[in-house]
Amino acid sequence: MVFVVVMLVVAGLVVVGMFGGLHWYLWRRLVRDTTVRWSIARRAGTGVIIAGPALLVGAFVAESAGIPFLIIQIIAWPGYMWGALLVYLVLWLLVSELVRPLFRRWITRANSSATMVPTPQHVVVPATGVSDAATRDRRKQQEDPASVSRRLFVSRAASGAAALAAVTTVGYGSYGVLTGPRVKQLTVPLANLPRAAHGFRIAVVSDIHLGPILGRGFAERVVQTINGTQPDLIAVVGDLVDGSVEHLRSAVEPLSRLHARHGAYFVTGNHEYFSGAEQWTEHVQELGLHLLANSRTELPHFDLAGVNDIQGARIGQGPDFVAALGNRDLARTAVLLAHQPVQIHDAVEFGVDLQLSGHTHGGQMWPGNFLAGLANPTVAGLERYGDTQLYVTRGAGAWGPPVRVGAPSDITVIELASKQA
């Protein structure tokens, strides 16, 4: 136990150190290297570098700290957006590190060809009784003004270009989320699907993440998009919310207007267990969604099953594949709703034909897809595991910053195909 506590403390210190180190790097490149000491610009830039991470941390801990929801909403926007900017400011600044020496050399050669710059006189600084700091200050005073000007110009140009690229990246990624998910069409052949079910259409939506940022307006766009596809069945595969029923009752109300011939079904995601899973499983049923909590329903031509998210095991409500899939007619096709792709291994064992999942967001913000790939067998798309196929949607919303880069949000309409047709 003591060893675990020590490891957690060490891990926490490492994370804090890295977080602080990244912000020091941002301050150095964006503020210190581009402004004059004690200037208004430097003070303003330093204030932003301090306020950004403070708001980001505040956005993460606000709800658990019992802060009023209005305050959470006010903090969430700038806090989470700073998190996205942090990622791309660091990445673009690292790219600029490769360009800076070349740019500086080009500027130096251009200036040298235009005019001869006199070489400064070397000043011998007595070693006795003079501190290193004083030596550095005196050397700076003796430095060629033209050289200082060139260095400042290069720093401002490189840092400005990196900042512009980061803001553009985040702005484009945010626009893609806020305008709503696009519709994907996918045909999935299933060996045991009867001819009568050929062409059956399932609208798969996951990771809507209604909360302090994505609210009622976003839910209305999602519902309108889903209903516009005229599916036979709607599968809501977890992570519907980031917040309590009390705070998000109005935001989720549009889901009561979801319409499909065979209804809309819901399974929990890990975020429901951070937001009051018992209250949410009751409320989604009040909205008209059918809850599949380690259970299944027999549709006319195949079985539809759903299991709780793995996170539910913390409160004794984890996934139970025996309850959901045991004692069923193995001759019937089985479609499983399971939030996390890692549940595919149990699905294979229980003879599931198709598992529908979300959770990964496709990585949400590049290069997050590489990190998501370390924890999930499939990050996005359709893959086969033995006789079971797994489809992972990138999700409709976004967690944290409402930004997606390289992983556009989607609602997928899966058309089941019978090989007997």
Tab-separated table of C-alpha atoms in Angstrom:
chain	number	residue	atom	x	y	z
A	1	MET	CA	0.000	0.000	0.000
A	2	VAL	CA	2.782	2.406	0.912
A	3	PHE	CA	4.531	1.570	-2.366
A	4	VAL	CA	1.359	2.393	-4.335
A	5	VAL	CA	0.982	5.736	-2.551
A	6	VAL	CA	4.628	6.598	-3.211
A	7	MET	CA	4.275	5.727	-6.896
A	8	LEU	CA	1.139	7.868	-7.192
A	9	VAL	CA	2.918	10.801	-5.551
A	10	VAL	CA	5.909	10.392	-7.860
A	11	ALA	CA	3.638	10.148	-10.907
A	12	GLY	CA	1.785	13.271	-9.771
A	13	LEU	CA	5.024	15.191	-9.353
A	14	VAL	CA	6.164	14.102	-12.815
A	15	VAL	CA	2.895	15.284	-14.365
A	16	VAL	CA	3.055	18.621	-12.530
A	17	GLY	CA	6.697	19.020	-13.571
A	18	MET	CA	5.915	18.343	-17.222
A	19	PHE	CA	2.899	20.673	-17.115
A	20	GLY	CA	5.000	23.436	-15.617
A	21	GLY	CA	7.874	22.777	-17.997
A	22	LEU	CA	5.651	23.116	-21.059
A	23	HIS	CA	4.315	26.437	-19.839
A	24	TRP	CA	7.816	27.680	-19.067
A	25	TYR	CA	8.774	26.788	-22.633
A	26	LEU	CA	5.755	28.709	-23.940
A	27	TRP	CA	6.632	31.730	-21.812
A	28	ARG	CA	10.243	31.657	-22.965
A	29	ARG	CA	9.472	31.469	-26.672
A	30	LEU	CA	6.281	33.516	-26.870
A	31	VAL	CA	6.962	36.143	-24.200
A	32	ARG	CA	10.548	36.428	-23.013
A	33	ASP	CA	12.184	36.109	-26.442
A	34	THR	CA	9.773	38.497	-28.154
A	35	THR	CA	9.307	41.346	-25.663
A	36	VAL	CA	11.359	43.892	-23.765
A	37	ARG	CA	11.869	43.414	-20.045
A	38	TRP	CA	9.241	45.177	-17.858
A	39	SER	CA	7.245	46.203	-20.905
A	40	ILE	CA	3.434	46.072	-20.952
A	41	ALA	CA	3.585	43.348	-23.619
A	42	ARG	CA	5.755	41.126	-21.419
A	43	ARG	CA	3.526	41.630	-18.399
A	44	ALA	CA	0.403	40.864	-20.443
A	45	GLY	CA	1.957	37.775	-22.011
A	46	THR	CA	3.117	36.502	-18.633
A	47	GLY	CA	-0.386	37.024	-17.269
A	48	VAL	CA	-1.879	34.923	-20.064
A	49	ILE	CA	0.629	32.112	-19.496
A	50	ILE	CA	-0.314	32.084	-15.797
A	51	ALA	CA	-4.082	32.448	-16.248
A	52	GLY	CA	-4.387	29.793	-18.991
A	53	PRO	CA	-3.233	26.777	-16.951
A	54	ALA	CA	-5.068	28.060	-13.871
A	55	LEU	CA	-8.352	28.081	-15.823
A	56	LEU	CA	-7.578	24.667	-17.335
A	57	VAL	CA	-7.067	23.095	-13.913
A	58	GLY	CA	-10.167	24.903	-12.669
A	59	ALA	CA	-12.252	23.459	-15.527
A	60	PHE	CA	-11.156	19.938	-14.603
A	61	VAL	CA	-11.929	20.181	-10.882
A	62	ALA	CA	-14.856	22.637	-10.892
A	63	GLU	CA	-17.752	20.178	-10.805
A	64	SER	CA	-16.204	17.831	-8.241
A	65	ALA	CA	-15.540	20.896	-6.089
A	66	GLY	CA	-19.258	21.692	-5.964
A	67	ILE	CA	-18.982	25.009	-7.812
A	68	PRO	CA	-22.289	26.371	-9.222
A	69	PHE	CA	-22.939	25.191	-12.773
A	70	LEU	CA	-23.003	28.724	-14.201
A	71	ILE	CA	-19.485	29.304	-12.901
A	72	ILE	CA	-18.417	25.938	-14.341
A	73	GLN	CA	-19.689	27.027	-17.760
A	74	ILE	CA	-17.820	30.334	-17.518
A	75	ILE	CA	-14.567	28.590	-16.569
A	76	ALA	CA	-14.922	25.679	-18.994
A	77	TRP	CA	-14.723	27.622	-22.256
A	78	PRO	CA	-11.416	29.457	-21.730
A	79	GLY	CA	-9.972	26.653	-19.609
A	80	TYR	CA	-10.507	23.807	-22.040
A	81	MET	CA	-9.684	25.941	-25.059
A	82	TRP	CA	-6.371	26.776	-23.422
A	83	GLY	CA	-5.749	23.025	-23.157
A	84	ALA	CA	-6.168	22.666	-26.931
A	85	LEU	CA	-4.021	25.736	-27.600
A	86	LEU	CA	-1.320	24.356	-25.304
A	87	VAL	CA	-1.043	21.210	-27.421
A	88	TYR	CA	-0.727	23.009	-30.740
A	89	LEU	CA	1.364	25.921	-29.492
A	90	VAL	CA	3.956	23.422	-28.267
A	91	LEU	CA	3.819	21.378	-31.493
A	92	TRP	CA	4.103	24.403	-33.796
A	93	LEU	CA	6.842	25.957	-31.671
A	94	LEU	CA	8.816	22.719	-31.919
A	95	VAL	CA	8.460	22.944	-35.699
A	96	SER	CA	9.698	26.526	-35.536
A	97	GLU	CA	12.833	25.369	-33.697
A	98	LEU	CA	13.917	23.707	-36.942
A	99	VAL	CA	13.292	26.883	-38.938
A	100	ARG	CA	14.834	29.474	-36.613
A	101	PRO	CA	18.549	28.748	-37.344
A	102	LEU	CA	17.945	28.752	-41.093
A	103	PHE	CA	15.937	31.971	-40.928
A	104	ARG	CA	18.545	33.657	-38.720
A	105	ARG	CA	21.340	32.638	-41.066
A	106	TRP	CA	19.428	33.937	-44.077
A	107	ILE	CA	18.777	37.294	-42.352
A	108	THR	CA	22.454	37.591	-41.376
A	109	ARG	CA	23.659	36.918	-44.923
A	110	ALA	CA	21.130	39.342	-46.372
A	111	ASN	CA	22.265	42.092	-44.020
A	112	SER	CA	25.947	41.343	-44.601
A	113	SER	CA	25.569	41.646	-48.349
A	114	ALA	CA	23.724	44.959	-47.953
A	115	THR	CA	26.157	46.639	-45.585
A	116	MET	CA	29.257	45.908	-43.643
A	117	VAL	CA	28.466	45.679	-39.934
A	118	PRO	CA	31.391	46.789	-37.720
A	119	THR	CA	32.652	44.130	-35.377
A	120	PRO	CA	32.252	45.170	-31.730
A	121	GLN	CA	35.344	45.688	-29.613
A	122	HIS	CA	36.108	42.908	-27.206
A	123	VAL	CA	36.011	44.038	-23.628
A	124	VAL	CA	38.096	42.217	-21.081
A	125	VAL	CA	36.102	41.799	-17.870
A	126	PRO	CA	38.157	41.354	-14.715
A	127	ALA	CA	37.504	37.950	-13.204
A	128	THR	CA	38.053	39.075	-9.621
A	129	GLY	CA	35.064	40.433	-7.711
A	130	VAL	CA	32.599	40.288	-10.656
A	131	SER	CA	29.692	37.859	-10.609
A	132	ASP	CA	28.672	35.716	-13.584
A	133	ALA	CA	25.385	37.637	-13.833
A	134	ALA	CA	27.214	40.953	-13.997
A	135	THR	CA	29.504	39.519	-16.670
A	136	ARG	CA	26.540	38.431	-18.767
A	137	ASP	CA	24.847	41.819	-18.392
A	138	ARG	CA	28.032	43.644	-19.480
A	139	ARG	CA	28.444	41.361	-22.476
A	140	LYS	CA	24.841	42.032	-23.499
A	141	GLN	CA	25.504	45.756	-23.299
A	142	GLN	CA	28.515	45.310	-25.577
A	143	GLU	CA	26.624	43.136	-28.033
A	144	ASP	CA	26.167	44.368	-31.556
A	145	PRO	CA	22.802	46.192	-31.763
A	146	ALA	CA	22.262	44.792	-35.248
A	147	SER	CA	22.674	41.259	-33.908
A	148	VAL	CA	20.162	41.938	-31.137
A	149	SER	CA	17.716	43.357	-33.650
A	150	ARG	CA	18.065	40.326	-35.930
A	151	ARG	CA	17.543	37.886	-33.072
A	152	LEU	CA	14.454	39.738	-31.869
A	153	PHE	CA	13.050	39.847	-35.399
A	154	VAL	CA	13.594	36.111	-35.896
A	155	SER	CA	12.036	35.297	-32.493
A	156	ARG	CA	8.995	37.433	-33.193
A	157	ALA	CA	8.542	36.053	-36.695
A	158	ALA	CA	8.946	32.398	-35.688
A	159	SER	CA	6.856	32.639	-32.513
A	160	GLY	CA	4.194	34.722	-34.251
A	161	ALA	CA	3.925	32.212	-37.081
A	162	ALA	CA	3.683	29.320	-34.588
A	163	ALA	CA	1.011	31.125	-32.568
A	164	LEU	CA	-0.990	31.922	-35.714
A	165	ALA	CA	-0.766	28.299	-36.873
A	166	ALA	CA	-1.886	27.033	-33.455
A	167	VAL	CA	-4.842	29.417	-33.255
A	168	THR	CA	-5.869	28.498	-36.815
A	169	THR	CA	-5.621	24.775	-36.050
A	170	VAL	CA	-7.714	25.071	-32.895
A	171	GLY	CA	-10.220	27.397	-34.551
A	172	TYR	CA	-10.742	25.024	-37.475
A	173	GLY	CA	-11.035	22.058	-35.112
A	174	SER	CA	-13.572	23.887	-32.971
A	175	TYR	CA	-15.655	24.904	-35.986
A	176	GLY	CA	-15.879	21.254	-37.018
A	177	VAL	CA	-17.280	20.239	-33.617
A	178	LEU	CA	-19.704	23.114	-33.066
A	179	THR	CA	-21.319	22.783	-36.495
A	180	GLY	CA	-22.281	19.210	-35.662
A	181	PRO	CA	-21.254	15.712	-36.741
A	182	ARG	CA	-21.271	14.508	-40.313
A	183	VAL	CA	-23.093	11.353	-41.410
A	184	LYS	CA	-21.108	8.291	-42.470
A	185	GLN	CA	-22.624	5.402	-44.392
A	186	LEU	CA	-21.266	1.873	-43.969
A	187	THR	CA	-22.481	-1.529	-45.155
A	188	VAL	CA	-21.587	-4.496	-42.924
A	189	PRO	CA	-22.225	-8.024	-44.258
A	190	LEU	CA	-23.173	-10.549	-41.562
A	191	ALA	CA	-22.980	-14.253	-42.322
A	192	ASN	CA	-25.966	-15.360	-40.223
A	193	LEU	CA	-28.260	-12.411	-40.929
A	194	PRO	CA	-31.524	-13.642	-42.526
A	195	ARG	CA	-32.582	-12.342	-45.899
A	196	ALA	CA	-35.529	-10.491	-44.340
A	197	ALA	CA	-33.139	-8.245	-42.376
A	198	HIS	CA	-31.075	-7.274	-45.425
A	199	GLY	CA	-30.796	-3.483	-45.528
A	200	PHE	CA	-31.675	-2.942	-41.845
A	201	ARG	CA	-30.190	0.446	-40.882
A	202	ILE	CA	-28.735	1.308	-37.460
A	203	ALA	CA	-27.763	4.898	-36.637
A	204	VAL	CA	-24.799	4.686	-34.266
A	205	VAL	CA	-23.999	7.712	-32.111
A	206	SER	CA	-21.566	7.888	-29.223
A	207	ASP	CA	-19.648	10.386	-27.093
A	208	ILE	CA	-22.042	13.307	-27.434
A	209	HIS	CA	-20.647	14.712	-24.159
A	210	LEU	CA	-23.375	17.195	-23.333
A	211	GLY	CA	-22.081	19.362	-20.511
A	212	PRO	CA	-20.877	22.858	-19.662
A	213	ILE	CA	-19.770	23.514	-23.261
A	214	LEU	CA	-21.935	21.408	-25.574
A	215	GLY	CA	-25.515	22.026	-24.522
A	216	ARG	CA	-29.096	21.937	-25.722
A	217	GLY	CA	-28.382	23.525	-29.107
A	218	PHE	CA	-25.811	20.861	-29.891
A	219	ALA	CA	-28.193	18.097	-28.770
A	220	GLU	CA	-30.836	19.467	-31.140
A	221	ARG	CA	-28.389	19.328	-34.066
A	222	VAL	CA	-27.475	15.735	-33.219
A	223	VAL	CA	-31.127	14.665	-32.977
A	224	GLN	CA	-32.012	16.422	-36.232
A	225	THR	CA	-29.101	14.738	-38.011
A	226	ILE	CA	-30.001	11.275	-36.702
A	227	ASN	CA	-33.697	11.579	-37.530
A	228	GLY	CA	-32.779	12.879	-40.978
A	229	THR	CA	-31.156	9.526	-41.810
A	230	GLN	CA	-34.493	7.720	-41.143
A	231	PRO	CA	-32.874	4.705	-39.469
A	232	ASP	CA	-34.634	1.504	-38.424
A	233	LEU	CA	-32.914	1.623	-35.029
A	234	ILE	CA	-30.818	4.125	-33.063
A	235	ALA	CA	-27.896	3.007	-30.890
A	236	VAL	CA	-26.587	5.531	-28.348
A	237	VAL	CA	-23.307	3.922	-27.276
A	238	GLY	CA	-22.392	5.770	-24.074
A	239	ASP	CA	-20.748	9.000	-22.888
A	240	LEU	CA	-23.897	10.977	-23.406
A	241	VAL	CA	-23.147	13.535	-20.681
A	242	ASP	CA	-20.534	15.278	-18.561
A	243	GLY	CA	-22.557	16.457	-15.594
A	244	SER	CA	-25.527	15.683	-13.396
A	245	VAL	CA	-29.190	15.260	-14.348
A	246	GLU	CA	-29.912	18.363	-12.282
A	247	HIS	CA	-27.622	20.528	-14.415
A	248	LEU	CA	-28.252	18.941	-17.820
A	249	ARG	CA	-31.953	18.117	-17.772
A	250	SER	CA	-32.717	20.818	-20.329
A	251	ALA	CA	-29.696	19.976	-22.486
A	252	VAL	CA	-30.713	16.326	-22.991
A	253	GLU	CA	-34.451	16.999	-23.491
A	254	PRO	CA	-34.165	17.006	-27.327
A	255	LEU	CA	-33.237	13.300	-27.178
A	256	SER	CA	-36.893	12.600	-26.402
A	257	ARG	CA	-37.535	13.393	-30.072
A	258	LEU	CA	-35.286	10.634	-31.441
A	259	HIS	CA	-37.363	8.523	-33.797
A	260	ALA	CA	-36.774	5.129	-35.390
A	261	ARG	CA	-39.086	2.271	-36.344
A	262	HIS	CA	-37.559	-0.082	-33.767
A	263	GLY	CA	-36.719	2.576	-31.192
A	264	ALA	CA	-33.581	4.072	-29.653
A	265	TYR	CA	-31.323	2.086	-27.298
A	266	PHE	CA	-28.751	3.245	-24.764
A	267	VAL	CA	-25.768	1.733	-22.955
A	268	THR	CA	-23.592	3.493	-20.405
A	269	GLY	CA	-20.136	4.869	-21.086
A	270	ASN	CA	-17.415	5.580	-18.577
A	271	HIS	CA	-18.447	9.238	-18.209
A	272	GLU	CA	-21.916	8.301	-16.990
A	273	TYR	CA	-20.226	6.800	-13.926
A	274	PHE	CA	-18.528	10.139	-13.260
A	275	SER	CA	-21.873	11.958	-13.504
A	276	GLY	CA	-24.336	9.805	-11.537
A	277	ALA	CA	-25.020	6.666	-13.573
A	278	GLU	CA	-28.090	5.544	-11.621
A	279	GLN	CA	-29.817	8.888	-12.106
A	280	TRP	CA	-28.906	8.976	-15.779
A	281	THR	CA	-30.056	5.432	-16.552
A	282	GLU	CA	-33.422	6.373	-15.059
A	283	HIS	CA	-33.617	9.669	-16.901
A	284	VAL	CA	-32.769	8.353	-20.369
A	285	GLN	CA	-35.683	5.937	-20.014
A	286	GLU	CA	-37.933	8.869	-19.126
A	287	LEU	CA	-36.756	10.429	-22.406
A	288	GLY	CA	-37.960	7.343	-24.281
A	289	LEU	CA	-34.661	5.506	-24.794
A	290	HIS	CA	-34.545	1.766	-24.078
A	291	LEU	CA	-31.823	0.882	-21.574
A	292	LEU	CA	-29.680	-2.171	-22.267
A	293	ALA	CA	-27.934	-2.747	-18.939
A	294	ASN	CA	-26.321	-6.173	-19.288
A	295	SER	CA	-29.420	-7.288	-21.157
A	296	ARG	CA	-30.749	-8.002	-24.615
A	297	THR	CA	-33.886	-7.723	-26.646
A	298	GLU	CA	-35.012	-10.019	-29.443
A	299	LEU	CA	-35.807	-7.985	-32.523
A	300	PRO	CA	-37.662	-9.657	-35.397
A	301	HIS	CA	-34.499	-10.872	-37.167
A	302	PHE	CA	-31.585	-10.571	-34.734
A	303	ASP	CA	-30.695	-10.116	-31.082
A	304	LEU	CA	-29.637	-6.692	-29.817
A	305	ALA	CA	-27.620	-6.792	-26.592
A	306	GLY	CA	-25.886	-4.205	-24.456
A	307	VAL	CA	-23.396	-4.304	-21.598
A	308	ASN	CA	-22.477	-1.691	-19.006
A	309	ASP	CA	-19.193	0.136	-19.300
A	310	ILE	CA	-16.117	-1.217	-17.569
A	311	GLN	CA	-16.084	1.829	-15.270
A	312	GLY	CA	-19.295	0.531	-13.695
A	313	ALA	CA	-17.334	-2.167	-11.899
A	314	ARG	CA	-16.326	0.503	-9.343
A	315	ILE	CA	-19.873	0.528	-7.995
A	316	GLY	CA	-20.740	-3.102	-8.667
A	317	GLN	CA	-22.361	-2.416	-12.052
A	318	GLY	CA	-19.681	-3.607	-14.449
A	319	PRO	CA	-20.283	-5.453	-17.733
A	320	ASP	CA	-21.910	-8.882	-17.458
A	321	PHE	CA	-21.695	-10.760	-20.746
A	322	VAL	CA	-23.363	-13.850	-19.308
A	323	ALA	CA	-26.454	-11.853	-18.366
A	324	ALA	CA	-26.515	-10.091	-21.729
A	325	LEU	CA	-25.653	-12.971	-24.044
A	326	GLY	CA	-25.956	-16.229	-22.125
A	327	ASN	CA	-28.613	-18.832	-22.998
A	328	ARG	CA	-29.449	-17.216	-26.313
A	329	ASP	CA	-30.179	-18.963	-29.616
A	330	LEU	CA	-26.734	-19.078	-31.252
A	331	ALA	CA	-28.354	-19.478	-34.665
A	332	ARG	CA	-29.581	-15.882	-34.432
A	333	THR	CA	-27.364	-12.939	-35.352
A	334	ALA	CA	-26.187	-10.944	-32.333
A	335	VAL	CA	-25.395	-7.220	-32.380
A	336	LEU	CA	-23.770	-5.890	-29.200
A	337	LEU	CA	-23.619	-2.305	-27.912
A	338	ALA	CA	-20.512	-1.828	-25.744
A	339	HIS	CA	-18.963	1.576	-25.148
A	340	GLN	CA	-15.294	0.595	-25.081
A	341	PRO	CA	-13.604	-1.265	-27.962
A	342	VAL	CA	-11.557	-3.384	-25.507
A	343	GLN	CA	-14.752	-5.294	-24.739
A	344	ILE	CA	-14.392	-6.990	-28.118
A	345	HIS	CA	-12.470	-9.894	-26.603
A	346	ASP	CA	-15.480	-10.940	-24.511
A	347	ALA	CA	-17.741	-10.358	-27.491
A	348	VAL	CA	-15.712	-12.840	-29.542
A	349	GLU	CA	-15.950	-15.416	-26.758
A	350	PHE	CA	-19.736	-15.100	-26.660
A	351	GLY	CA	-20.183	-15.427	-30.428
A	352	VAL	CA	-21.262	-11.839	-31.182
A	353	ASP	CA	-21.484	-11.045	-34.893
A	354	LEU	CA	-21.080	-7.254	-34.642
A	355	GLN	CA	-20.011	-4.999	-31.773
A	356	LEU	CA	-20.734	-1.264	-31.935
A	357	SER	CA	-18.504	0.970	-29.802
A	358	GLY	CA	-17.214	4.507	-29.313
A	359	HIS	CA	-15.024	5.885	-26.499
A	360	THR	CA	-11.863	6.678	-28.481
A	361	HIS	CA	-13.070	9.834	-30.308
A	362	GLY	CA	-10.655	8.644	-33.007
A	363	GLY	CA	-7.978	10.332	-30.894
A	364	GLN	CA	-9.929	13.668	-31.077
A	365	MET	CA	-6.830	15.848	-31.524
A	366	TRP	CA	-3.829	14.657	-33.520
A	367	PRO	CA	-1.472	13.131	-32.385
A	368	GLY	CA	-3.925	11.781	-29.784
A	369	ASN	CA	-4.802	8.953	-32.156
A	370	PHE	CA	-1.424	7.347	-31.411
A	371	LEU	CA	-2.126	7.462	-27.671
A	372	ALA	CA	-5.634	6.075	-28.198
A	373	GLY	CA	-4.116	3.233	-30.210
A	374	LEU	CA	-2.053	2.166	-27.198
A	375	ALA	CA	-5.186	1.570	-25.105
A	376	ASN	CA	-7.703	0.347	-27.701
A	377	PRO	CA	-7.611	-2.512	-30.221
A	378	THR	CA	-9.356	-0.305	-32.809
A	379	VAL	CA	-9.299	3.488	-32.731
A	380	ALA	CA	-11.887	4.091	-35.456
A	381	GLY	CA	-13.587	2.193	-38.257
A	382	LEU	CA	-14.446	-1.433	-38.948
A	383	GLU	CA	-12.157	-4.353	-38.135
A	384	ARG	CA	-12.595	-8.101	-37.740
A	385	TYR	CA	-11.622	-10.165	-34.705
A	386	GLY	CA	-12.155	-13.810	-35.456
A	387	ASP	CA	-15.792	-14.245	-36.470
A	388	THR	CA	-16.751	-10.941	-34.809
A	389	GLN	CA	-16.669	-7.546	-36.479
A	390	LEU	CA	-16.030	-4.393	-34.438
A	391	TYR	CA	-17.089	-0.930	-35.546
A	392	VAL	CA	-15.816	2.086	-33.588
A	393	THR	CA	-17.382	5.484	-34.249
A	394	ARG	CA	-15.355	8.648	-33.604
A	395	GLY	CA	-18.330	10.060	-31.727
A	396	ALA	CA	-20.538	13.090	-32.216
A	397	GLY	CA	-19.130	15.531	-29.666
A	398	ALA	CA	-15.879	16.137	-27.850
A	399	TRP	CA	-14.560	15.782	-24.329
A	400	GLY	CA	-12.775	18.737	-22.749
A	401	PRO	CA	-12.015	21.289	-25.466
A	402	PRO	CA	-14.659	21.302	-28.224
A	403	VAL	CA	-11.903	20.725	-30.754
A	404	ARG	CA	-11.181	17.897	-33.188
A	405	VAL	CA	-8.106	17.749	-35.390
A	406	GLY	CA	-7.633	14.830	-37.764
A	407	ALA	CA	-10.601	12.995	-36.231
A	408	PRO	CA	-13.869	14.539	-37.488
A	409	SER	CA	-16.999	13.760	-35.488
A	410	ASP	CA	-19.557	11.443	-37.012
A	411	ILE	CA	-22.871	9.686	-36.752
A	412	THR	CA	-22.609	6.390	-38.604
A	413	VAL	CA	-25.509	4.708	-40.353
A	414	ILE	CA	-24.686	1.021	-40.600
A	415	GLU	CA	-26.650	-0.975	-43.126
A	416	LEU	CA	-26.697	-4.661	-42.309
A	417	ALA	CA	-26.303	-6.943	-45.319
A	418	SER	CA	-27.348	-10.557	-45.525
A	419	LYS	CA	-25.116	-12.866	-47.491
A	420	GLN	CA	-28.244	-14.774	-48.401
A	421	ALA	CA	-29.718	-11.807	-50.262
